[in-house]
Structures are given as structure tokens and as C-alpha cells.
Amino acid sequence: MTAARDLQLDTACPDTRALVEHVTSKWGVLVLLALRDRTMRWSELKREIAGVSEKMLIQSLQTLEADGLVLRTARPVVPPHVDYSLTDAGHEAVDLLAPLVFWAQQQVQG
Amino acid sequence: MTAARDLQLDTACPDTRALVEHVTSKWGVLVLLALRDRTMRWSELKREIAGVSEKMLIQSLQTLEADGLVLRTARPVVPPHVDYSLTDAGHEAVDLLAPLVFWAQQQVQG
DNA sequence: TGGGGTACCCACCTCGGGGTGAGTAGCATC
DNA sequence: GATGCTACTCACCCCGAGGTGGGTACCCCA
């Protein structure tokens, strides 16, 4: 178990900060949770995640893809067909993230 | 285990979102980790958490106190003496948060 | 001929997280 | 008399997350 002090200092690292911010961002959380148990198309995600704007959905997906957490698979057909799924790292992230979100939910409701 | 879909919808709840944002915010993370294994004075936190501005440290502490994660104990002496520690809920939060931060760190360094 | 569906891009705006710097009370020390 | 320490408050600024609304290529179907 790493000492708390070690974590503190390292957290000042901007890259670690950025990754934590991405996975805990407003729409990032919802995208990761939505993709947790199955691959989804872009339009499915848009429908599933209530209230997300097209811009933010695209931006979130692109960020998570760049972080290596989400896999984008485009089929060059008409009309366009694009699938999104979690990578192994994405599954690791969501497995660590979900308990935190669940806990926060309990706190608020309690 | 709650289904992913249930979590998704509930996460849209602004209060849950706010709490997750507080504990995963730039300085919120560092404050929680710093207080993980001991009570600290304000000046100690300021020294321990490199680069934090006074304003943001105070703001983070006030937010976490309002969320019931941090306990503030002021002694009316001169010069002022204020202790900060984690509540039970604060310990729960940091125990869920630390693995996520640690994982992010590994991802970045790998 | 034109309207619709998919998966985007682009320009613009707002609002709040985060940063900088100055001020403050009361005593202690020089 | 002045300066310093602690734990703040207050005023102002900047930038980026997030939102809004329009455009676009391509083909299909009516």
C-alpha cells in the first residue's frame, strides 16, 4: 500500500490530474457507465444518456478514446455506422469509478 | 450489485454530481489524501499541499466541511489555531478515491 | 425532386473553477 | 512603534468546460 504522502505529491502531476478529470467529468462518467456492459452506437449513446448535447457526447468520446479507455470502430457504410466500446483500461476505470459514484448517491439520498 | 443502467440515470442527479465533483476536484483530492492518516492544521495543509493558493485551500476545506467529509475544529487562541480532520464519511470517500487516483497514476506512467 | 437519417464539424456565448493580490484582528516580539 | 504570525475575507481576472444552433456528406426512399 502506497503511503498517502506519496500519492499527494504525485497527484500534482498534470497528466494524472487530467485523466482523473476526464473519467470523473460530467459526461465522461455517464459514457463509461453506459458502455460498461455492452458496445453501443453513437445514436444509442445519445438516446441512452439523457440531456447530453451532440457536441459534448462527441467531445467526451474523443477524449476517452485519446486516453485509451474507449474504442471507436467506424464502418464506412451509408448511413454511417460507428460502434463504441470499452478497452481493458476502460473497464478498469469504470470498475474503480462505479463504487465512488454509488457511494456519493447513497450519501446524497441518506 | 446495482445495474449500470440504474447508476446512469441517477448520476444525472445534480447533488450526486456535485459531491463527486467536490471529492475529485483538483485540490479536493489532495486535501482528502493529506488528511487520510492524520489531523492537520491549516498552515500544515498549506505547506504539505505544494502549489495550493490560500483561497483555494480555504474554499476546498469549506466545501468538504459542508459535505460532511471534513471536520473543522477552531481554538479561540491568539494566534488562531484550527485543526482539520476527516469524518467517517470522509474516510469512506478517500478509501474509494485513492484506488482511482493510484490507477490513473499507473496509467500515465506506464 | 426533396425530405430524412447518421455521425459528425464549426462558431459563438455563458458561467464558474481556479488564480493573484491586498486587507484584517489580535497578540508577541524586537 | 513597527513588524510578524495565523487563518482567514474580499475584489478582480482568466480560461476552459459546457451549452446552443447551424452546416455537411452521403445515400435512400417517397
JSON list of N, CA and C in Angstrom, two decimals, chain B residues 22-85:
[
{"chain": "B", "resi": 22, "resn": "HIS", "atom": "N", "xyz": [-16.77, 17.50, -6.05]},
{"chain": "B", "resi": 22, "resn": "HIS", "atom": "CA", "xyz": [-16.03, 18.02, -4.90]},
{"chain": "B", "resi": 22, "resn": "HIS", "atom": "C", "xyz": [-14.86, 17.11, -4.53]},
{"chain": "B", "resi": 23, "resn": "VAL", "atom": "N", "xyz": [-15.16, 15.81, -4.40]},
{"chain": "B", "resi": 23, "resn": "VAL", "atom": "CA", "xyz": [-14.09, 14.91, -3.95]},
{"chain": "B", "resi": 23, "resn": "VAL", "atom": "C", "xyz": [-13.04, 14.66, -5.04]},
{"chain": "B", "resi": 24, "resn": "THR", "atom": "N", "xyz": [-13.42, 14.84, -6.30]},
{"chain": "B", "resi": 24, "resn": "THR", "atom": "CA", "xyz": [-12.44, 14.62, -7.37]},
{"chain": "B", "resi": 24, "resn": "THR", "atom": "C", "xyz": [-11.87, 15.92, -7.91]},
{"chain": "B", "resi": 25, "resn": "SER", "atom": "N", "xyz": [-12.22, 17.04, -7.30]},
{"chain": "B", "resi": 25, "resn": "SER", "atom": "CA", "xyz": [-11.69, 18.32, -7.77]},
{"chain": "B", "resi": 25, "resn": "SER", "atom": "C", "xyz": [-10.19, 18.39, -7.50]},
{"chain": "B", "resi": 26, "resn": "LYS", "atom": "N", "xyz": [-9.55, 19.25, -8.25]},
{"chain": "B", "resi": 26, "resn": "LYS", "atom": "CA", "xyz": [-8.09, 19.38, -8.19]},
{"chain": "B", "resi": 26, "resn": "LYS", "atom": "C", "xyz": [-7.55, 19.38, -6.76]},
{"chain": "B", "resi": 27, "resn": "TRP", "atom": "N", "xyz": [-8.03, 20.30, -5.93]},
{"chain": "B", "resi": 27, "resn": "TRP", "atom": "CA", "xyz": [-7.49, 20.42, -4.57]},
{"chain": "B", "resi": 27, "resn": "TRP", "atom": "C", "xyz": [-8.24, 19.54, -3.59]},
{"chain": "B", "resi": 28, "resn": "GLY", "atom": "N", "xyz": [-9.49, 19.21, -3.88]},
{"chain": "B", "resi": 28, "resn": "GLY", "atom": "CA", "xyz": [-10.26, 18.33, -3.01]},
{"chain": "B", "resi": 28, "resn": "GLY", "atom": "C", "xyz": [-9.56, 16.99, -2.83]},
{"chain": "B", "resi": 29, "resn": "VAL", "atom": "N", "xyz": [-9.09, 16.41, -3.93]},
{"chain": "B", "resi": 29, "resn": "VAL", "atom": "CA", "xyz": [-8.35, 15.15, -3.88]},
{"chain": "B", "resi": 29, "resn": "VAL", "atom": "C", "xyz": [-7.16, 15.26, -2.94]},
{"chain": "B", "resi": 30, "resn": "LEU", "atom": "N", "xyz": [-6.39, 16.32, -3.12]},
{"chain": "B", "resi": 30, "resn": "LEU", "atom": "CA", "xyz": [-5.15, 16.47, -2.34]},
{"chain": "B", "resi": 30, "resn": "LEU", "atom": "C", "xyz": [-5.44, 16.68, -0.86]},
{"chain": "B", "resi": 31, "resn": "VAL", "atom": "N", "xyz": [-6.50, 17.44, -0.55]},
{"chain": "B", "resi": 31, "resn": "VAL", "atom": "CA", "xyz": [-6.88, 17.66, 0.84]},
{"chain": "B", "resi": 31, "resn": "VAL", "atom": "C", "xyz": [-7.27, 16.34, 1.50]},
{"chain": "B", "resi": 32, "resn": "LEU", "atom": "N", "xyz": [-8.13, 15.58, 0.83]},
{"chain": "B", "resi": 32, "resn": "LEU", "atom": "CA", "xyz": [-8.58, 14.30, 1.39]},
{"chain": "B", "resi": 32, "resn": "LEU", "atom": "C", "xyz": [-7.41, 13.35, 1.61]},
{"chain": "B", "resi": 33, "resn": "LEU", "atom": "N", "xyz": [-6.51, 13.27, 0.63]},
{"chain": "B", "resi": 33, "resn": "LEU", "atom": "CA", "xyz": [-5.36, 12.37, 0.77]},
{"chain": "B", "resi": 33, "resn": "LEU", "atom": "C", "xyz": [-4.44, 12.84, 1.89]},
{"chain": "B", "resi": 34, "resn": "ALA", "atom": "N", "xyz": [-4.29, 14.16, 2.02]},
{"chain": "B", "resi": 34, "resn": "ALA", "atom": "CA", "xyz": [-3.40, 14.69, 3.07]},
{"chain": "B", "resi": 34, "resn": "ALA", "atom": "C", "xyz": [-3.94, 14.38, 4.46]},
{"chain": "B", "resi": 35, "resn": "LEU", "atom": "N", "xyz": [-5.26, 14.44, 4.60]},
{"chain": "B", "resi": 35, "resn": "LEU", "atom": "CA", "xyz": [-5.87, 14.22, 5.91]},
{"chain": "B", "resi": 35, "resn": "LEU", "atom": "C", "xyz": [-6.13, 12.74, 6.18]},
{"chain": "B", "resi": 36, "resn": "ARG", "atom": "N", "xyz": [-5.76, 11.89, 5.20]},
{"chain": "B", "resi": 36, "resn": "ARG", "atom": "CA", "xyz": [-6.09, 10.47, 5.32]},
{"chain": "B", "resi": 36, "resn": "ARG", "atom": "C", "xyz": [-5.58, 9.83, 6.60]},
{"chain": "B", "resi": 37, "resn": "ASP", "atom": "N", "xyz": [-4.32, 10.11, 6.95]},
{"chain": "B", "resi": 37, "resn": "ASP", "atom": "CA", "xyz": [-3.80, 9.40, 8.12]},
{"chain": "B", "resi": 37, "resn": "ASP", "atom": "C", "xyz": [-3.55, 10.27, 9.35]},
{"chain": "B", "resi": 38, "resn": "ARG", "atom": "N", "xyz": [-3.85, 11.56, 9.26]},
{"chain": "B", "resi": 38, "resn": "ARG", "atom": "CA", "xyz": [-3.75, 12.36, 10.49]},
{"chain": "B", "resi": 38, "resn": "ARG", "atom": "C", "xyz": [-4.43, 13.72, 10.37]},
{"chain": "B", "resi": 39, "resn": "THR", "atom": "N", "xyz": [-4.78, 14.24, 11.54]},
{"chain": "B", "resi": 39, "resn": "THR", "atom": "CA", "xyz": [-5.33, 15.59, 11.65]},
{"chain": "B", "resi": 39, "resn": "THR", "atom": "C", "xyz": [-4.22, 16.59, 11.32]},
{"chain": "B", "resi": 40, "resn": "MET", "atom": "N", "xyz": [-4.60, 17.66, 10.64]},
{"chain": "B", "resi": 40, "resn": "MET", "atom": "CA", "xyz": [-3.59, 18.67, 10.31]},
{"chain": "B", "resi": 40, "resn": "MET", "atom": "C", "xyz": [-4.12, 20.08, 10.54]},
{"chain": "B", "resi": 41, "resn": "ARG", "atom": "N", "xyz": [-3.21, 21.00, 10.86]},
{"chain": "B", "resi": 41, "resn": "ARG", "atom": "CA", "xyz": [-3.58, 22.40, 10.99]},
{"chain": "B", "resi": 41, "resn": "ARG", "atom": "C", "xyz": [-3.65, 23.01, 9.60]},
{"chain": "B", "resi": 42, "resn": "TRP", "atom": "N", "xyz": [-4.30, 24.16, 9.51]},
{"chain": "B", "resi": 42, "resn": "TRP", "atom": "CA", "xyz": [-4.43, 24.85, 8.23]},
{"chain": "B", "resi": 42, "resn": "TRP", "atom": "C", "xyz": [-3.06, 25.13, 7.60]},
{"chain": "B", "resi": 43, "resn": "SER", "atom": "N", "xyz": [-2.16, 25.66, 8.44]},
{"chain": "B", "resi": 43, "resn": "SER", "atom": "CA", "xyz": [-0.82, 26.01, 7.93]},
{"chain": "B", "resi": 43, "resn": "SER", "atom": "C", "xyz": [-0.04, 24.77, 7.50]},
{"chain": "B", "resi": 44, "resn": "GLU", "atom": "N", "xyz": [-0.31, 23.66, 8.17]},
{"chain": "B", "resi": 44, "resn": "GLU", "atom": "CA", "xyz": [0.35, 22.41, 7.78]},
{"chain": "B", "resi": 44, "resn": "GLU", "atom": "C", "xyz": [-0.11, 21.96, 6.40]},
{"chain": "B", "resi": 45, "resn": "LEU", "atom": "N", "xyz": [-1.44, 22.03, 6.20]},
{"chain": "B", "resi": 45, "resn": "LEU", "atom": "CA", "xyz": [-2.01, 21.66, 4.90]},
{"chain": "B", "resi": 45, "resn": "LEU", "atom": "C", "xyz": [-1.43, 22.52, 3.79]},
{"chain": "B", "resi": 46, "resn": "LYS", "atom": "N", "xyz": [-1.36, 23.82, 4.07]},
{"chain": "B", "resi": 46, "resn": "LYS", "atom": "CA", "xyz": [-0.82, 24.76, 3.08]},
{"chain": "B", "resi": 46, "resn": "LYS", "atom": "C", "xyz": [0.62, 24.40, 2.69]},
{"chain": "B", "resi": 47, "resn": "ARG", "atom": "N", "xyz": [1.39, 23.99, 3.69]},
{"chain": "B", "resi": 47, "resn": "ARG", "atom": "CA", "xyz": [2.78, 23.63, 3.43]},
{"chain": "B", "resi": 47, "resn": "ARG", "atom": "C", "xyz": [2.85, 22.27, 2.72]},
{"chain": "B", "resi": 48, "resn": "GLU", "atom": "N", "xyz": [2.01, 21.33, 3.17]},
{"chain": "B", "resi": 48, "resn": "GLU", "atom": "CA", "xyz": [2.05, 19.96, 2.65]},
{"chain": "B", "resi": 48, "resn": "GLU", "atom": "C", "xyz": [1.61, 19.89, 1.19]},
{"chain": "B", "resi": 49, "resn": "ILE", "atom": "N", "xyz": [0.53, 20.64, 0.87]},
{"chain": "B", "resi": 49, "resn": "ILE", "atom": "CA", "xyz": [-0.01, 20.59, -0.48]},
{"chain": "B", "resi": 49, "resn": "ILE", "atom": "C", "xyz": [0.66, 21.66, -1.32]},
{"chain": "B", "resi": 50, "resn": "ALA", "atom": "N", "xyz": [1.69, 21.24, -2.03]},
{"chain": "B", "resi": 50, "resn": "ALA", "atom": "CA", "xyz": [2.51, 22.19, -2.79]},
{"chain": "B", "resi": 50, "resn": "ALA", "atom": "C", "xyz": [1.70, 22.88, -3.87]},
{"chain": "B", "resi": 51, "resn": "GLY", "atom": "N", "xyz": [1.80, 24.21, -3.91]},
{"chain": "B", "resi": 51, "resn": "GLY", "atom": "CA", "xyz": [1.22, 24.96, -5.01]},
{"chain": "B", "resi": 51, "resn": "GLY", "atom": "C", "xyz": [-0.21, 25.43, -4.80]},
{"chain": "B", "resi": 52, "resn": "VAL", "atom": "N", "xyz": [-0.82, 25.06, -3.68]},
{"chain": "B", "resi": 52, "resn": "VAL", "atom": "CA", "xyz": [-2.20, 25.49, -3.45]},
{"chain": "B", "resi": 52, "resn": "VAL", "atom": "C", "xyz": [-2.22, 26.95, -3.01]},
{"chain": "B", "resi": 53, "resn": "SER", "atom": "N", "xyz": [-3.16, 27.70, -3.52]},
{"chain": "B", "resi": 53, "resn": "SER", "atom": "CA", "xyz": [-3.32, 29.09, -3.08]},
{"chain": "B", "resi": 53, "resn": "SER", "atom": "C", "xyz": [-4.16, 29.09, -1.82]},
{"chain": "B", "resi": 54, "resn": "GLU", "atom": "N", "xyz": [-4.03, 30.16, -1.00]},
{"chain": "B", "resi": 54, "resn": "GLU", "atom": "CA", "xyz": [-4.79, 30.22, 0.24]},
{"chain": "B", "resi": 54, "resn": "GLU", "atom": "C", "xyz": [-6.28, 30.16, -0.04]},
{"chain": "B", "resi": 55, "resn": "LYS", "atom": "N", "xyz": [-6.70, 30.90, -1.05]},
{"chain": "B", "resi": 55, "resn": "LYS", "atom": "CA", "xyz": [-8.12, 30.94, -1.39]},
{"chain": "B", "resi": 55, "resn": "LYS", "atom": "C", "xyz": [-8.67, 29.55, -1.70]},
{"chain": "B", "resi": 56, "resn": "MET", "atom": "N", "xyz": [-7.95, 28.81, -2.53]},
{"chain": "B", "resi": 56, "resn": "MET", "atom": "CA", "xyz": [-8.45, 27.50, -2.96]},
{"chain": "B", "resi": 56, "resn": "MET", "atom": "C", "xyz": [-8.41, 26.50, -1.82]},
{"chain": "B", "resi": 57, "resn": "LEU", "atom": "N", "xyz": [-7.42, 26.61, -0.93]},
{"chain": "B", "resi": 57, "resn": "LEU", "atom": "CA", "xyz": [-7.36, 25.70, 0.21]},
{"chain": "B", "resi": 57, "resn": "LEU", "atom": "C", "xyz": [-8.56, 25.93, 1.13]},
{"chain": "B", "resi": 58, "resn": "ILE", "atom": "N", "xyz": [-8.82, 27.19, 1.44]},
{"chain": "B", "resi": 58, "resn": "ILE", "atom": "CA", "xyz": [-9.96, 27.52, 2.29]},
{"chain": "B", "resi": 58, "resn": "ILE", "atom": "C", "xyz": [-11.26, 27.06, 1.64]},
{"chain": "B", "resi": 59, "resn": "GLN", "atom": "N", "xyz": [-11.39, 27.38, 0.36]},
{"chain": "B", "resi": 59, "resn": "GLN", "atom": "CA", "xyz": [-12.61, 27.04, -0.37]},
{"chain": "B", "resi": 59, "resn": "GLN", "atom": "C", "xyz": [-12.84, 25.52, -0.39]},
{"chain": "B", "resi": 60, "resn": "SER", "atom": "N", "xyz": [-11.76, 24.77, -0.65]},
{"chain": "B", "resi": 60, "resn": "SER", "atom": "CA", "xyz": [-11.88, 23.31, -0.69]},
{"chain": "B", "resi": 60, "resn": "SER", "atom": "C", "xyz": [-12.29, 22.78, 0.68]},
{"chain": "B", "resi": 61, "resn": "LEU", "atom": "N", "xyz": [-11.65, 23.29, 1.72]},
{"chain": "B", "resi": 61, "resn": "LEU", "atom": "CA", "xyz": [-11.96, 22.83, 3.08]},
{"chain": "B", "resi": 61, "resn": "LEU", "atom": "C", "xyz": [-13.41, 23.15, 3.45]},
{"chain": "B", "resi": 62, "resn": "GLN", "atom": "N", "xyz": [-13.86, 24.35, 3.09]},
{"chain": "B", "resi": 62, "resn": "GLN", "atom": "CA", "xyz": [-15.24, 24.74, 3.41]},
{"chain": "B", "resi": 62, "resn": "GLN", "atom": "C", "xyz": [-16.24, 23.86, 2.67]},
{"chain": "B", "resi": 63, "resn": "THR", "atom": "N", "xyz": [-15.94, 23.57, 1.41]},
{"chain": "B", "resi": 63, "resn": "THR", "atom": "CA", "xyz": [-16.83, 22.72, 0.62]},
{"chain": "B", "resi": 63, "resn": "THR", "atom": "C", "xyz": [-16.91, 21.31, 1.21]},
{"chain": "B", "resi": 64, "resn": "LEU", "atom": "N", "xyz": [-15.75, 20.75, 1.52]},
{"chain": "B", "resi": 64, "resn": "LEU", "atom": "CA", "xyz": [-15.71, 19.39, 2.07]},
{"chain": "B", "resi": 64, "resn": "LEU", "atom": "C", "xyz": [-16.34, 19.34, 3.46]},
{"chain": "B", "resi": 65, "resn": "GLU", "atom": "N", "xyz": [-16.21, 20.44, 4.21]},
{"chain": "B", "resi": 65, "resn": "GLU", "atom": "CA", "xyz": [-16.84, 20.50, 5.53]},
{"chain": "B", "resi": 65, "resn": "GLU", "atom": "C", "xyz": [-18.38, 20.52, 5.37]},
{"chain": "B", "resi": 66, "resn": "ALA", "atom": "N", "xyz": [-18.85, 21.32, 4.41]},
{"chain": "B", "resi": 66, "resn": "ALA", "atom": "CA", "xyz": [-20.29, 21.40, 4.15]},
{"chain": "B", "resi": 66, "resn": "ALA", "atom": "C", "xyz": [-20.83, 20.05, 3.69]},
{"chain": "B", "resi": 67, "resn": "ASP", "atom": "N", "xyz": [-20.01, 19.27, 3.00]},
{"chain": "B", "resi": 67, "resn": "ASP", "atom": "CA", "xyz": [-20.42, 17.94, 2.53]},
{"chain": "B", "resi": 67, "resn": "ASP", "atom": "C", "xyz": [-20.35, 16.91, 3.65]},
{"chain": "B", "resi": 68, "resn": "GLY", "atom": "N", "xyz": [-19.81, 17.31, 4.81]},
{"chain": "B", "resi": 68, "resn": "GLY", "atom": "CA", "xyz": [-19.72, 16.38, 5.93]},
{"chain": "B", "resi": 68, "resn": "GLY", "atom": "C", "xyz": [-18.56, 15.41, 5.84]},
{"chain": "B", "resi": 69, "resn": "LEU", "atom": "N", "xyz": [-17.54, 15.77, 5.04]},
{"chain": "B", "resi": 69, "resn": "LEU", "atom": "CA", "xyz": [-16.40, 14.88, 4.88]},
{"chain": "B", "resi": 69, "resn": "LEU", "atom": "C", "xyz": [-15.22, 15.32, 5.74]},
{"chain": "B", "resi": 70, "resn": "VAL", "atom": "N", "xyz": [-15.18, 16.59, 6.09]},
{"chain": "B", "resi": 70, "resn": "VAL", "atom": "CA", "xyz": [-14.07, 17.14, 6.86]},
{"chain": "B", "resi": 70, "resn": "VAL", "atom": "C", "xyz": [-14.62, 17.83, 8.11]},
{"chain": "B", "resi": 71, "resn": "LEU", "atom": "N", "xyz": [-13.90, 17.64, 9.21]},
{"chain": "B", "resi": 71, "resn": "LEU", "atom": "CA", "xyz": [-14.29, 18.26, 10.48]},
{"chain": "B", "resi": 71, "resn": "LEU", "atom": "C", "xyz": [-13.34, 19.40, 10.81]},
{"chain": "B", "resi": 72, "resn": "ARG", "atom": "N", "xyz": [-13.90, 20.59, 11.08]},
{"chain": "B", "resi": 72, "resn": "ARG", "atom": "CA", "xyz": [-13.08, 21.77, 11.41]},
{"chain": "B", "resi": 72, "resn": "ARG", "atom": "C", "xyz": [-13.19, 22.04, 12.90]},
{"chain": "B", "resi": 73, "resn": "THR", "atom": "N", "xyz": [-12.06, 22.16, 13.56]},
{"chain": "B", "resi": 73, "resn": "THR", "atom": "CA", "xyz": [-12.06, 22.43, 14.99]},
{"chain": "B", "resi": 73, "resn": "THR", "atom": "C", "xyz": [-11.18, 23.66, 15.26]},
{"chain": "B", "resi": 74, "resn": "ALA", "atom": "N", "xyz": [-11.82, 24.78, 15.63]},
{"chain": "B", "resi": 74, "resn": "ALA", "atom": "CA", "xyz": [-11.08, 26.03, 15.86]},
{"chain": "B", "resi": 74, "resn": "ALA", "atom": "C", "xyz": [-10.89, 26.25, 17.35]},
{"chain": "B", "resi": 75, "resn": "ARG", "atom": "N", "xyz": [-9.67, 26.65, 17.74]},
{"chain": "B", "resi": 75, "resn": "ARG", "atom": "CA", "xyz": [-9.42, 27.02, 19.14]},
{"chain": "B", "resi": 75, "resn": "ARG", "atom": "C", "xyz": [-9.27, 28.53, 19.20]},
{"chain": "B", "resi": 76, "resn": "PRO", "atom": "N", "xyz": [-10.08, 29.20, 20.04]},
{"chain": "B", "resi": 76, "resn": "PRO", "atom": "CA", "xyz": [-10.07, 30.66, 20.09]},
{"chain": "B", "resi": 76, "resn": "PRO", "atom": "C", "xyz": [-8.88, 31.21, 20.86]},
{"chain": "B", "resi": 77, "resn": "VAL", "atom": "N", "xyz": [-7.72, 30.93, 20.34]},
{"chain": "B", "resi": 77, "resn": "VAL", "atom": "CA", "xyz": [-6.49, 31.43, 20.95]},
{"chain": "B", "resi": 77, "resn": "VAL", "atom": "C", "xyz": [-5.81, 32.41, 20.01]},
{"chain": "B", "resi": 78, "resn": "VAL", "atom": "N", "xyz": [-4.82, 33.11, 20.51]},
{"chain": "B", "resi": 78, "resn": "VAL", "atom": "CA", "xyz": [-4.04, 34.00, 19.65]},
{"chain": "B", "resi": 78, "resn": "VAL", "atom": "C", "xyz": [-2.58, 33.60, 19.74]},
{"chain": "B", "resi": 79, "resn": "PRO", "atom": "N", "xyz": [-2.00, 33.33, 18.53]},
{"chain": "B", "resi": 79, "resn": "PRO", "atom": "CA", "xyz": [-2.58, 33.35, 17.19]},
{"chain": "B", "resi": 79, "resn": "PRO", "atom": "C", "xyz": [-3.57, 32.20, 16.99]},
{"chain": "B", "resi": 80, "resn": "PRO", "atom": "N", "xyz": [-4.49, 32.32, 16.03]},
{"chain": "B", "resi": 80, "resn": "PRO", "atom": "CA", "xyz": [-5.51, 31.30, 15.77]},
{"chain": "B", "resi": 80, "resn": "PRO", "atom": "C", "xyz": [-4.92, 29.90, 15.57]},
{"chain": "B", "resi": 81, "resn": "HIS", "atom": "N", "xyz": [-5.69, 28.90, 16.01]},
{"chain": "B", "resi": 81, "resn": "HIS", "atom": "CA", "xyz": [-5.26, 27.52, 15.83]},
{"chain": "B", "resi": 81, "resn": "HIS", "atom": "C", "xyz": [-6.47, 26.70, 15.37]},
{"chain": "B", "resi": 82, "resn": "VAL", "atom": "N", "xyz": [-6.38, 26.15, 14.16]},
{"chain": "B", "resi": 82, "resn": "VAL", "atom": "CA", "xyz": [-7.51, 25.41, 13.60]},
{"chain": "B", "resi": 82, "resn": "VAL", "atom": "C", "xyz": [-7.05, 24.03, 13.13]},
{"chain": "B", "resi": 83, "resn": "ASP", "atom": "N", "xyz": [-7.75, 23.01, 13.59]},
{"chain": "B", "resi": 83, "resn": "ASP", "atom": "CA", "xyz": [-7.43, 21.64, 13.17]},
{"chain": "B", "resi": 83, "resn": "ASP", "atom": "C", "xyz": [-8.45, 21.12, 12.16]},
{"chain": "B", "resi": 84, "resn": "TYR", "atom": "N", "xyz": [-7.96, 20.38, 11.18]},
{"chain": "B", "resi": 84, "resn": "TYR", "atom": "CA", "xyz": [-8.84, 19.73, 10.21]},
{"chain": "B", "resi": 84, "resn": "TYR", "atom": "C", "xyz": [-8.60, 18.23, 10.23]},
{"chain": "B", "resi": 85, "resn": "SER", "atom": "N", "xyz": [-9.71, 17.47, 10.21]},
{"chain": "B", "resi": 85, "resn": "SER", "atom": "CA", "xyz": [-9.61, 16.01, 10.16]},
{"chain": "B", "resi": 85, "resn": "SER", "atom": "C", "xyz": [-10.75, 15.44, 9.32]}
]
